[in-house]
CSV table of C-alpha atoms and ligand atoms in Angstrom, one decimal:
chain,number,residue,atom,x,y,z
A,1,MET,CA,119.6,117.2,79.7
A,2,PRO,CA,121.2,113.7,79.2
A,3,LEU,CA,124.5,113.0,81.0
A,4,THR,CA,127.2,112.6,78.4
A,5,ALA,CA,130.9,112.2,78.4
A,6,ASP,CA,131.1,115.9,77.9
A,7,ASN,CA,129.1,117.1,80.8
A,8,CYS,CA,129.8,114.4,83.4
A,9,PRO,CA,133.2,114.9,85.0
A,10,ASP,CA,133.4,111.4,86.4
A,11,PRO,CA,134.2,108.8,83.8
A,12,GLN,CA,134.6,106.1,86.3
A,13,LEU,CA,131.1,106.6,87.6
A,14,MET,CA,129.7,107.1,84.0
A,15,ALA,CA,131.0,103.7,83.1
A,16,ILE,CA,129.0,102.1,85.8
A,17,LEU,CA,125.8,104.0,84.9
A,18,ARG,CA,126.2,103.1,81.3
A,19,LYS,CA,126.6,99.4,82.2
A,20,GLU,CA,123.5,99.5,84.4
A,21,LEU,CA,121.4,101.2,81.6
A,22,ARG,CA,122.6,98.5,79.2
A,23,ARG,CA,121.7,95.8,81.7
A,24,GLN,CA,118.2,97.2,82.1
A,25,ARG,CA,117.7,97.6,78.3
A,26,PHE,CA,118.9,94.2,77.2
A,27,LYS,CA,117.7,91.9,79.9
A,28,LEU,CA,114.2,90.8,80.8
A,29,GLU,CA,113.4,92.3,84.1
A,30,MET,CA,111.0,90.0,86.0
A,31,ILE,CA,111.7,90.8,89.6
A,32,ALA,CA,108.2,91.2,90.9
A,33,SER,CA,109.1,94.2,93.1
A,34,GLU,CA,110.7,96.2,90.3
A,35,ASN,CA,109.4,98.5,87.6
A,36,PHE,CA,110.7,101.2,85.2
A,37,VAL,CA,109.7,104.7,86.1
A,38,SER,CA,108.9,107.1,83.2
A,39,GLU,CA,111.5,109.3,81.9
A,40,ALA,CA,109.7,112.3,83.5
A,41,VAL,CA,109.8,110.6,86.9
A,42,LEU,CA,113.4,109.8,86.4
A,43,ARG,CA,114.3,113.4,85.6
A,44,ILE,CA,112.1,115.0,88.3
A,45,GLY,CA,113.7,112.7,90.8
A,46,ALA,CA,117.1,114.3,89.9
A,47,SER,CA,115.9,117.8,90.6
A,48,VAL,CA,117.3,120.7,92.8
A,49,PHE,CA,115.0,119.6,95.6
A,50,THR,CA,117.8,117.2,96.6
A,51,ASN,CA,119.5,120.3,98.1
A,52,LYS,CA,116.6,121.2,100.4
A,53,TYR,CA,116.1,120.4,104.1
A,54,SER,CA,112.5,120.5,105.1
A,55,GLU,CA,112.1,118.7,108.4
A,56,GLY,CA,108.5,118.9,109.6
A,57,TYR,CA,105.4,119.1,107.5
A,58,PRO,CA,103.8,121.7,105.2
A,59,GLY,CA,103.3,125.0,107.1
A,60,ASN,CA,105.2,123.7,110.1
A,61,ARG,CA,108.9,123.3,109.2
A,62,TYR,CA,112.1,123.5,111.2
A,63,TYR,CA,114.0,125.3,108.5
A,64,GLY,CA,113.4,128.5,106.4
A,65,GLY,CA,113.0,128.5,102.7
A,66,CYS,CA,110.4,125.7,102.6
A,67,GLU,CA,107.7,127.5,100.7
A,68,ASN,CA,108.2,125.5,97.5
A,69,ALA,CA,108.7,122.3,99.5
A,70,ASP,CA,105.4,123.0,101.2
A,71,GLU,CA,103.6,123.4,97.9
A,72,LEU,CA,105.3,120.2,96.6
A,73,GLU,CA,104.5,118.0,99.6
A,74,SER,CA,100.9,119.3,99.7
A,75,LEU,CA,100.4,118.5,96.0
A,76,CYS,CA,101.9,115.0,96.5
A,77,GLN,CA,99.5,114.4,99.5
A,78,ALA,CA,96.5,115.6,97.5
A,79,ARG,CA,97.3,113.2,94.7
A,80,VAL,CA,97.5,110.2,97.1
A,81,ARG,CA,94.2,111.2,98.7
A,82,LYS,CA,92.6,111.4,95.3
A,83,ILE,CA,93.9,108.1,94.0
A,84,PHE,CA,93.3,106.0,97.2
A,85,GLY,CA,90.5,108.0,98.9
A,86,CYS,CA,92.2,108.1,102.2
A,87,GLU,CA,91.8,110.8,104.8
A,88,HIS,CA,95.4,111.3,105.6
A,89,VAL,CA,98.8,110.4,104.1
A,90,ASN,CA,102.4,110.8,105.0
A,91,VAL,CA,104.5,111.0,101.8
A,92,GLN,CA,107.9,111.1,103.6
A,93,PRO,CA,108.9,107.5,104.2
A,94,HIS,CA,112.2,106.8,102.6
A,95,CYS,CA,111.2,103.2,101.9
A,96,GLY,CA,108.6,100.6,102.7
A,97,SER,CA,110.5,99.4,105.7
A,98,SER,CA,110.6,102.8,107.4
A,99,ALA,CA,106.9,103.3,106.6
A,100,ASN,CA,106.2,100.0,108.4
A,101,MET,CA,108.5,101.0,111.3
A,102,ALA,CA,106.7,104.3,111.8
A,103,ALA,CA,103.3,102.6,111.4
A,104,PHE,CA,104.2,100.1,114.2
A,105,PHE,CA,105.7,102.8,116.5
A,106,SER,CA,102.6,105.0,116.1
A,107,VAL,CA,100.3,102.6,118.0
A,108,LEU,CA,102.6,99.9,119.5
A,109,GLN,CA,105.2,99.8,122.3
A,110,PRO,CA,108.2,97.5,122.2
A,111,GLY,CA,107.1,94.1,123.6
A,112,ASP,CA,103.6,94.3,122.2
A,113,ALA,CA,102.3,91.3,120.2
A,114,ILE,CA,101.9,91.5,116.4
A,115,LEU,CA,100.4,88.9,114.1
A,116,GLY,CA,101.7,88.9,110.5
A,117,MET,CA,101.9,86.6,107.5
A,118,SER,CA,104.8,84.2,107.7
A,119,LEU,CA,107.8,85.1,105.5
A,120,ALA,CA,108.0,81.4,104.5
A,121,HIS,CA,104.4,81.7,103.2
A,122,GLY,CA,104.7,85.0,101.3
A,123,GLY,CA,104.9,87.6,104.0
A,124,HIS,CA,107.6,90.3,104.4
A,125,LEU,CA,110.6,90.6,106.6
A,126,THR,CA,109.2,93.7,108.4
A,127,HIS,CA,106.1,91.8,109.4
A,128,GLY,CA,107.9,90.2,112.4
A,129,ALA,CA,110.8,88.2,111.0
A,130,PRO,CA,113.5,87.7,113.7
A,131,VAL,CA,116.2,89.3,111.6
A,132,SER,CA,114.1,92.5,111.2
A,133,PHE,CA,113.6,95.3,113.7
A,134,SER,CA,110.0,94.1,113.8
A,135,GLY,CA,111.0,90.6,115.1
A,136,ARG,CA,113.5,92.1,117.6
A,137,LEU,CA,111.1,94.6,119.1
A,138,PHE,CA,107.8,92.9,119.2
A,139,LYS,CA,106.4,89.6,120.3
A,140,THR,CA,105.5,87.9,117.0
A,141,GLU,CA,103.1,85.3,115.8
A,142,PHE,CA,102.4,84.2,112.2
A,143,TYR,CA,99.6,82.9,110.1
A,144,GLY,CA,100.2,81.3,106.7
A,145,VAL,CA,98.4,79.6,103.8
A,146,ARG,CA,96.5,76.3,103.8
A,147,GLU,CA,98.5,73.4,102.4
A,148,ASP,CA,95.7,72.3,100.1
A,149,THR,CA,94.7,75.6,98.5
A,150,GLU,CA,97.8,77.7,99.2
A,151,LEU,CA,95.4,80.5,100.0
A,152,ILE,CA,95.5,82.5,103.3
A,153,ASP,CA,94.3,80.2,106.1
A,154,TYR,CA,91.6,82.6,107.6
A,155,ASP,CA,90.7,80.0,110.3
A,156,GLU,CA,94.3,79.9,111.4
A,157,LEU,CA,94.4,83.7,111.4
A,158,ALA,CA,91.3,83.9,113.5
A,159,ALA,CA,92.5,81.2,115.9
A,160,LYS,CA,95.9,82.9,116.4
A,161,ALA,CA,94.3,86.3,116.9
A,162,GLU,CA,92.0,84.8,119.5
A,163,ALA,CA,94.8,83.0,121.3
A,164,GLY,CA,97.7,85.5,121.0
A,165,ARG,CA,95.7,88.7,121.5
A,166,PRO,CA,97.9,90.7,119.2
A,167,LYS,CA,97.8,94.5,119.3
A,168,MET,CA,98.2,94.6,115.6
A,169,ILE,CA,97.4,92.3,112.7
A,170,ILE,CA,99.2,92.8,109.5
A,171,ALA,CA,97.9,91.8,106.0
A,172,GLY,CA,99.9,91.9,102.8
A,173,GLY,CA,103.1,90.3,101.6
A,174,SER,CA,105.7,89.9,99.0
A,175,ALA,CA,105.1,86.6,97.3
A,176,TYR,CA,101.3,86.0,97.6
A,177,PRO,CA,99.8,86.0,94.1
A,178,ARG,CA,96.1,86.2,95.1
A,179,VAL,CA,93.6,88.8,96.3
A,180,ILE,CA,93.2,89.2,100.0
A,181,ASP,CA,89.9,89.3,101.9
A,182,PHE,CA,90.2,92.5,103.9
A,183,ASP,CA,86.6,92.1,105.2
A,184,LYS,CA,87.8,88.9,106.9
A,185,PHE,CA,90.9,90.6,108.3
A,186,ARG,CA,88.7,93.4,109.7
A,187,GLU,CA,86.4,91.0,111.3
A,188,VAL,CA,89.2,89.1,113.0
A,189,ALA,CA,90.9,92.3,114.1
A,190,ASP,CA,87.7,93.7,115.6
A,191,ARG,CA,87.1,90.5,117.5
A,192,ALA,CA,90.7,90.6,118.9
A,193,LYS,CA,90.5,94.4,119.4
A,194,ALA,CA,93.6,94.7,117.3
A,195,PHE,CA,94.7,97.4,114.9
A,196,LEU,CA,94.6,96.2,111.3
A,197,MET,CA,97.5,97.3,109.1
A,198,VAL,CA,97.6,96.4,105.5
A,199,ASP,CA,101.0,96.6,103.7
A,200,MET,CA,100.0,97.0,100.0
A,201,ALA,CA,103.6,97.5,98.8
A,202,HIS,CA,103.2,94.9,96.0
A,203,PHE,CA,99.7,95.5,94.8
A,204,ALA,CA,99.3,99.3,95.4
A,205,GLY,CA,99.3,100.0,91.6
A,206,LEU,CA,96.4,97.4,91.2
A,207,VAL,CA,94.5,99.1,94.0
A,208,ALA,CA,95.0,102.5,92.4
A,209,ALA,CA,93.5,101.1,89.2
A,210,GLY,CA,90.6,99.4,91.0
A,211,LEU,CA,91.8,95.9,90.0
A,212,PHE,CA,92.5,94.7,93.6
A,213,PRO,CA,90.2,95.2,96.6
A,214,SER,CA,91.0,98.5,98.3
A,215,PRO,CA,92.3,98.0,101.9
A,216,ILE,CA,91.7,101.7,102.7
A,217,PRO,CA,88.2,101.5,104.0
A,218,LYS,CA,89.0,98.5,106.1
A,219,ALA,CA,92.4,99.1,107.6
A,220,ASP,CA,93.5,101.4,110.4
A,221,ILE,CA,96.8,102.0,108.7
A,222,VAL,CA,97.9,101.2,105.1
A,223,THR,CA,101.6,101.3,104.2
A,224,THR,CA,103.1,100.9,100.7
A,225,THR,CA,106.2,101.3,98.7
A,226,THR,CA,106.0,103.6,95.7
A,227,HIS,CA,108.4,101.7,93.4
A,228,LYS,CA,106.7,98.4,92.7
A,229,THR,CA,103.4,98.2,90.7
A,230,LEU,CA,102.7,101.9,91.6
A,231,ARG,CA,105.7,102.7,89.3
A,232,GLY,CA,107.2,105.6,91.2
A,233,PRO,CA,110.6,106.3,92.6
A,234,ARG,CA,112.0,104.2,95.5
A,235,GLY,CA,110.1,105.2,98.6
A,236,GLY,CA,107.1,104.7,100.9
A,237,LEU,CA,103.8,106.1,101.9
A,238,ILE,CA,101.6,105.7,105.0
A,239,LEU,CA,97.8,106.2,104.6
A,240,CYS,CA,95.5,106.4,107.6
A,241,ARG,CA,92.4,107.9,109.1
A,242,LYS,CA,92.5,111.5,110.4
A,243,SER,CA,92.4,110.2,114.0
A,244,LEU,CA,95.8,108.5,113.6
A,245,ALA,CA,97.4,111.3,111.5
A,246,LYS,CA,99.4,113.0,114.2
A,247,LEU,CA,100.6,109.7,115.7
A,248,ILE,CA,101.9,108.6,112.3
A,249,ASP,CA,103.4,111.9,111.3
A,250,ASP,CA,105.3,112.1,114.7
A,251,GLN,CA,106.7,108.7,114.1
A,252,ILE,CA,108.0,109.4,110.6
A,253,PHE,CA,109.6,112.6,111.9
A,254,PRO,CA,111.2,112.8,114.4
A,255,GLY,CA,110.4,109.2,115.3
A,256,VAL,CA,112.4,107.3,112.7
A,257,GLN,CA,113.6,109.7,110.0
A,258,GLY,CA,115.2,113.1,109.7
A,259,GLY,CA,114.7,115.4,106.8
A,260,PRO,CA,112.5,114.1,104.0
A,261,LEU,CA,114.0,113.4,100.5
A,262,MET,CA,112.1,116.2,98.8
A,263,HIS,CA,113.5,115.3,95.3
A,264,VAL,CA,112.0,111.8,95.9
A,265,VAL,CA,108.7,113.4,97.1
A,266,ALA,CA,108.7,115.4,93.8
A,267,ALA,CA,109.2,112.1,91.8
A,268,LYS,CA,106.4,110.5,93.9
A,269,ALA,CA,104.1,113.4,92.9
A,270,ALA,CA,105.1,112.9,89.3
A,271,ALA,CA,104.4,109.2,89.4
A,272,LEU,CA,101.1,109.8,91.2
A,273,GLY,CA,100.1,112.3,88.5
A,274,GLU,CA,100.7,109.5,86.0
A,275,ALA,CA,98.6,107.1,88.1
A,276,LEU,CA,95.7,109.6,87.8
A,277,GLU,CA,95.7,109.3,84.0
A,278,PRO,CA,93.3,106.8,82.4
A,279,GLU,CA,96.2,105.0,80.7
A,280,PHE,CA,97.4,103.9,84.1
A,281,ILE,CA,94.4,101.6,84.4
A,282,ASP,CA,95.1,100.1,80.9
A,283,TYR,CA,98.7,99.5,82.1
A,284,GLN,CA,97.6,97.7,85.3
A,285,ARG,CA,95.1,95.6,83.3
A,286,GLN,CA,97.9,94.6,81.0
A,287,VAL,CA,100.1,93.8,83.9
A,288,VAL,CA,97.6,91.2,85.2
A,289,LYS,CA,96.8,89.9,81.8
A,290,ASN,CA,100.5,89.4,81.1
A,291,ALA,CA,101.0,87.6,84.5
A,292,GLN,CA,98.0,85.3,83.7
A,293,ARG,CA,99.3,84.6,80.2
A,294,LEU,CA,102.7,83.7,81.6
A,295,ALA,CA,101.0,81.5,84.2
A,296,VAL,CA,99.1,79.6,81.5
A,297,ASN,CA,102.2,79.1,79.5
A,298,LEU,CA,104.2,77.7,82.4
A,299,ILE,CA,101.4,75.4,83.5
A,300,ASP,CA,101.2,74.1,79.9
A,301,ALA,CA,104.9,73.5,80.0
A,302,GLY,CA,104.4,71.3,83.1
A,303,PHE,CA,105.3,73.7,85.9
A,304,ARG,CA,103.2,73.9,89.1
A,305,LEU,CA,102.3,77.4,90.3
A,306,VAL,CA,101.6,78.1,93.9
A,307,SER,CA,97.8,78.5,94.3
A,308,GLY,CA,97.5,77.4,90.7
A,309,GLY,CA,97.9,80.8,89.1
A,310,THR,CA,97.6,84.5,89.9
A,311,ASP,CA,95.2,87.5,90.4
A,312,THR,CA,98.0,90.0,90.3
A,313,HIS,CA,101.3,90.9,88.8
A,314,LEU,CA,103.3,88.0,90.3
A,315,ILE,CA,103.5,84.3,90.1
A,316,LEU,CA,105.3,81.8,92.3
A,317,VAL,CA,106.6,78.7,90.5
A,318,ASP,CA,107.0,75.6,92.6
A,319,LEU,CA,110.1,73.8,91.3
A,320,ARG,CA,110.0,70.8,93.6
A,321,SER,CA,108.6,68.4,91.1
A,322,LYS,CA,111.3,69.5,88.6
A,323,ASN,CA,114.1,68.6,90.9
A,324,LEU,CA,115.4,72.1,90.6
A,325,THR,CA,116.1,74.6,93.4
A,326,GLY,CA,115.2,78.2,93.3
A,327,ALA,CA,118.9,79.2,93.5
A,328,CYS,CA,119.7,77.1,90.5
A,329,ALA,CA,116.7,78.5,88.5
A,330,GLU,CA,117.7,82.0,89.3
A,331,LYS,CA,121.2,81.4,88.1
A,332,ALA,CA,120.1,79.7,84.9
A,333,LEU,CA,117.7,82.6,84.1
A,334,ASP,CA,120.3,85.2,84.8
A,335,GLN,CA,122.7,83.5,82.4
A,336,ALA,CA,119.9,83.6,79.8
A,337,GLY,CA,119.4,87.3,80.3
A,338,ILE,CA,116.3,87.0,82.5
A,339,THR,CA,116.4,88.6,85.9
A,340,ALA,CA,114.2,87.1,88.6
A,341,ASN,CA,114.6,85.8,92.2
A,342,LYS,CA,114.5,82.5,94.0
A,343,ASN,CA,111.7,82.5,96.6
A,344,ALA,CA,110.5,80.0,99.2
A,345,VAL,CA,107.3,78.3,98.4
A,346,PRO,CA,104.9,77.5,101.3
A,347,PHE,CA,106.0,74.4,103.2
A,348,ASP,CA,109.4,74.6,101.5
A,349,ARG,CA,112.0,72.2,102.9
A,350,GLN,CA,115.0,74.0,101.4
A,351,ASN,CA,116.6,76.8,103.4
A,352,TYR,CA,116.0,80.5,102.5
A,353,ALA,CA,119.3,80.7,100.6
A,354,ILE,CA,118.4,77.9,98.2
A,355,THR,CA,114.6,77.6,98.2
A,356,SER,CA,112.3,75.6,95.9
A,357,GLY,CA,110.6,78.4,94.2
A,358,LEU,CA,110.9,81.1,91.6
A,359,ARG,CA,109.1,84.5,91.8
A,360,LEU,CA,108.2,86.2,88.6
A,361,GLY,CA,106.5,89.5,88.0
A,362,THR,CA,105.2,91.3,84.9
A,363,ALA,CA,105.1,95.0,86.1
A,364,ALA,CA,108.4,96.0,84.5
A,365,LEU,CA,108.1,94.2,81.2
A,366,THR,CA,104.5,95.6,80.8
A,367,THR,CA,105.9,99.1,81.2
A,368,ARG,CA,108.2,98.3,78.3
A,369,GLY,CA,105.1,97.5,76.2
A,370,PHE,CA,105.0,93.7,76.4
A,371,LYS,CA,101.6,92.2,75.5
A,372,GLU,CA,100.2,88.7,75.9
A,373,GLU,CA,101.9,87.3,72.8
A,374,ASP,CA,105.2,88.7,74.0
A,375,MET,CA,104.7,86.8,77.2
A,376,ASP,CA,104.4,83.6,75.1
A,377,LYS,CA,107.9,84.3,73.9
A,378,VAL,CA,109.1,85.2,77.4
A,379,ALA,CA,107.7,81.9,78.7
A,380,GLU,CA,109.5,80.1,75.9
A,381,PHE,CA,112.8,81.6,77.0
A,382,ILE,CA,112.2,80.8,80.7
A,383,VAL,CA,111.2,77.2,80.0
A,384,GLU,CA,114.1,76.6,77.7
A,385,ALA,CA,116.6,78.1,80.2
A,386,LEU,CA,115.2,76.1,83.1
A,387,ARG,CA,115.4,72.9,81.1
A,388,HIS,CA,119.0,73.6,80.2
A,389,HIS,CA,120.2,74.9,83.5
A,390,GLY,CA,123.9,74.3,83.9
A,391,GLU,CA,124.5,74.2,80.1
A,392,ASP,CA,126.5,77.4,79.6
A,393,GLY,CA,126.6,77.3,75.8
A,394,ARG,CA,122.9,76.9,75.5
A,395,LEU,CA,122.1,79.6,78.1
A,396,ASN,CA,124.4,82.0,76.3
A,397,LYS,CA,122.6,81.4,73.1
A,398,ILE,CA,119.2,82.1,74.8
A,399,ARG,CA,120.8,85.3,76.2
A,400,GLN,CA,121.6,86.5,72.7
A,401,ARG,CA,118.1,85.8,71.5
A,402,VAL,CA,116.7,87.7,74.6
A,403,GLU,CA,119.0,90.7,73.8
A,404,GLU,CA,117.7,90.8,70.3
A,405,PHE,CA,114.1,90.5,71.4
A,406,THR,CA,114.4,93.4,73.9
A,407,GLN,CA,115.4,95.8,71.2
A,408,ALA,CA,111.8,95.9,70.0
A,409,PHE,CA,110.9,97.5,73.3
A,410,PRO,CA,113.1,100.5,73.7
A,411,LEU,CA,113.8,101.6,77.2
A,412,TYR,CA,114.7,105.3,77.9
A,413,PRO,CA,115.5,105.9,74.2
A,414,ASN,CA,116.4,109.5,75.0
A,415,LEU,CA,118.8,108.6,77.8
A,416,GLU,CA,122.4,108.3,77.1
A,417,PHE,CA,125.4,107.8,79.3
B,1,PLP,C1,109.1,95.6,99.3
B,1,PLP,C2,108.3,95.5,100.5
B,1,PLP,C3,108.6,96.3,101.7
B,1,PLP,C4,109.8,97.0,101.9
B,1,PLP,O1,110.2,98.0,101.0
B,1,PLP,P1,111.6,98.6,101.0
B,1,PLP,O2,111.3,99.9,100.2
B,1,PLP,O3,112.5,97.7,100.3
B,1,PLP,O4,112.0,98.9,102.4
B,1,PLP,C5,107.7,96.2,102.7
B,1,PLP,N1,106.6,95.4,102.7
B,1,PLP,C6,106.3,94.6,101.6
B,1,PLP,C7,105.1,93.8,101.6
B,1,PLP,C8,107.1,94.6,100.5
B,1,PLP,O5,106.8,93.9,99.5
């Protein structure tokens, strides 16, 4: 049942929800880590399971009344195993960061060495950045990309693994647009006698659809978020071999979390059900096609893309030759009705609050039904907005055109606030 002015007793809150729905409907959502869940996932996520405590795991809970929670969590687990072909999964992580924390704690002790991808080259905060728990608790080393190809420097990875003897090597990141060679990572990890963890948060949907190499057979532990390309509710998952199952489960609960969010587990199960449908593969194919079409358009307009393009849903635009900062680009796009984020490019000289790059993703727009020719139009809006950054009048005009354009792609048509 939709929330309306009649059945929601909190008009102040309703006004905020209504504004957010409008924002999502009338702007172009290009943040690479975002997506739009289906209306079914949205509704299931708002179910009565929000009321239930179910600390523990199916068949072994600390509270009574968990028979339905057991059935729900088992179903969610079975769907993950079916999609990714893993032996074990923990579906309880509240987010990608807590999934990573539990994964680390399962096999590492504070003070152990980890080797992750540098944040400045496309890695993630939780892979050892000093401001994250991971950087505070572990001895960190980083590998990055080569300056000439902007692809992962596997020689550097091997050398650092050899020299630093990390106990865990982490692959995956948030702003790396290319496929990752998991065989190579496995080889390096084996030689260093390190655990290999793959954080597939960004490309999990592509892995589910068979469009990105699967890390599951290669890694000891795979973590992911559920809300990026996988198109589920906000949350995380940890996939692993049977031999690590207990260590992982004990670190999610009671290690780093309390009771699971069973309404979110229900929404995860719903999204995973959708990921098992053949249309999901078509969707993911379109996501990549759209990103590649956007890339071609931007290159034709004179922009340089990190690594020259993309194999995935995301592209990273290097603005250095345009005398434009990431912060300035983000602001211009926002004024033009396009939501994206500034992002460091490899070997960036600007600080992280300014940056020289712009990260763009196509997962959300593709969910709205955007095809390649629509990406041509989106590219036009982007290029025009970047050329006219700082010109409020011009940017406002673009925003009006964007608003009009989005109306051909209805978002949650049955939803009203
Ligand atoms: C998004 C992301 C995370 C963190 O996810 P949250 O749910 O925001 O905690 C972890 N790792 C990678 C690679 C990510 O892209």
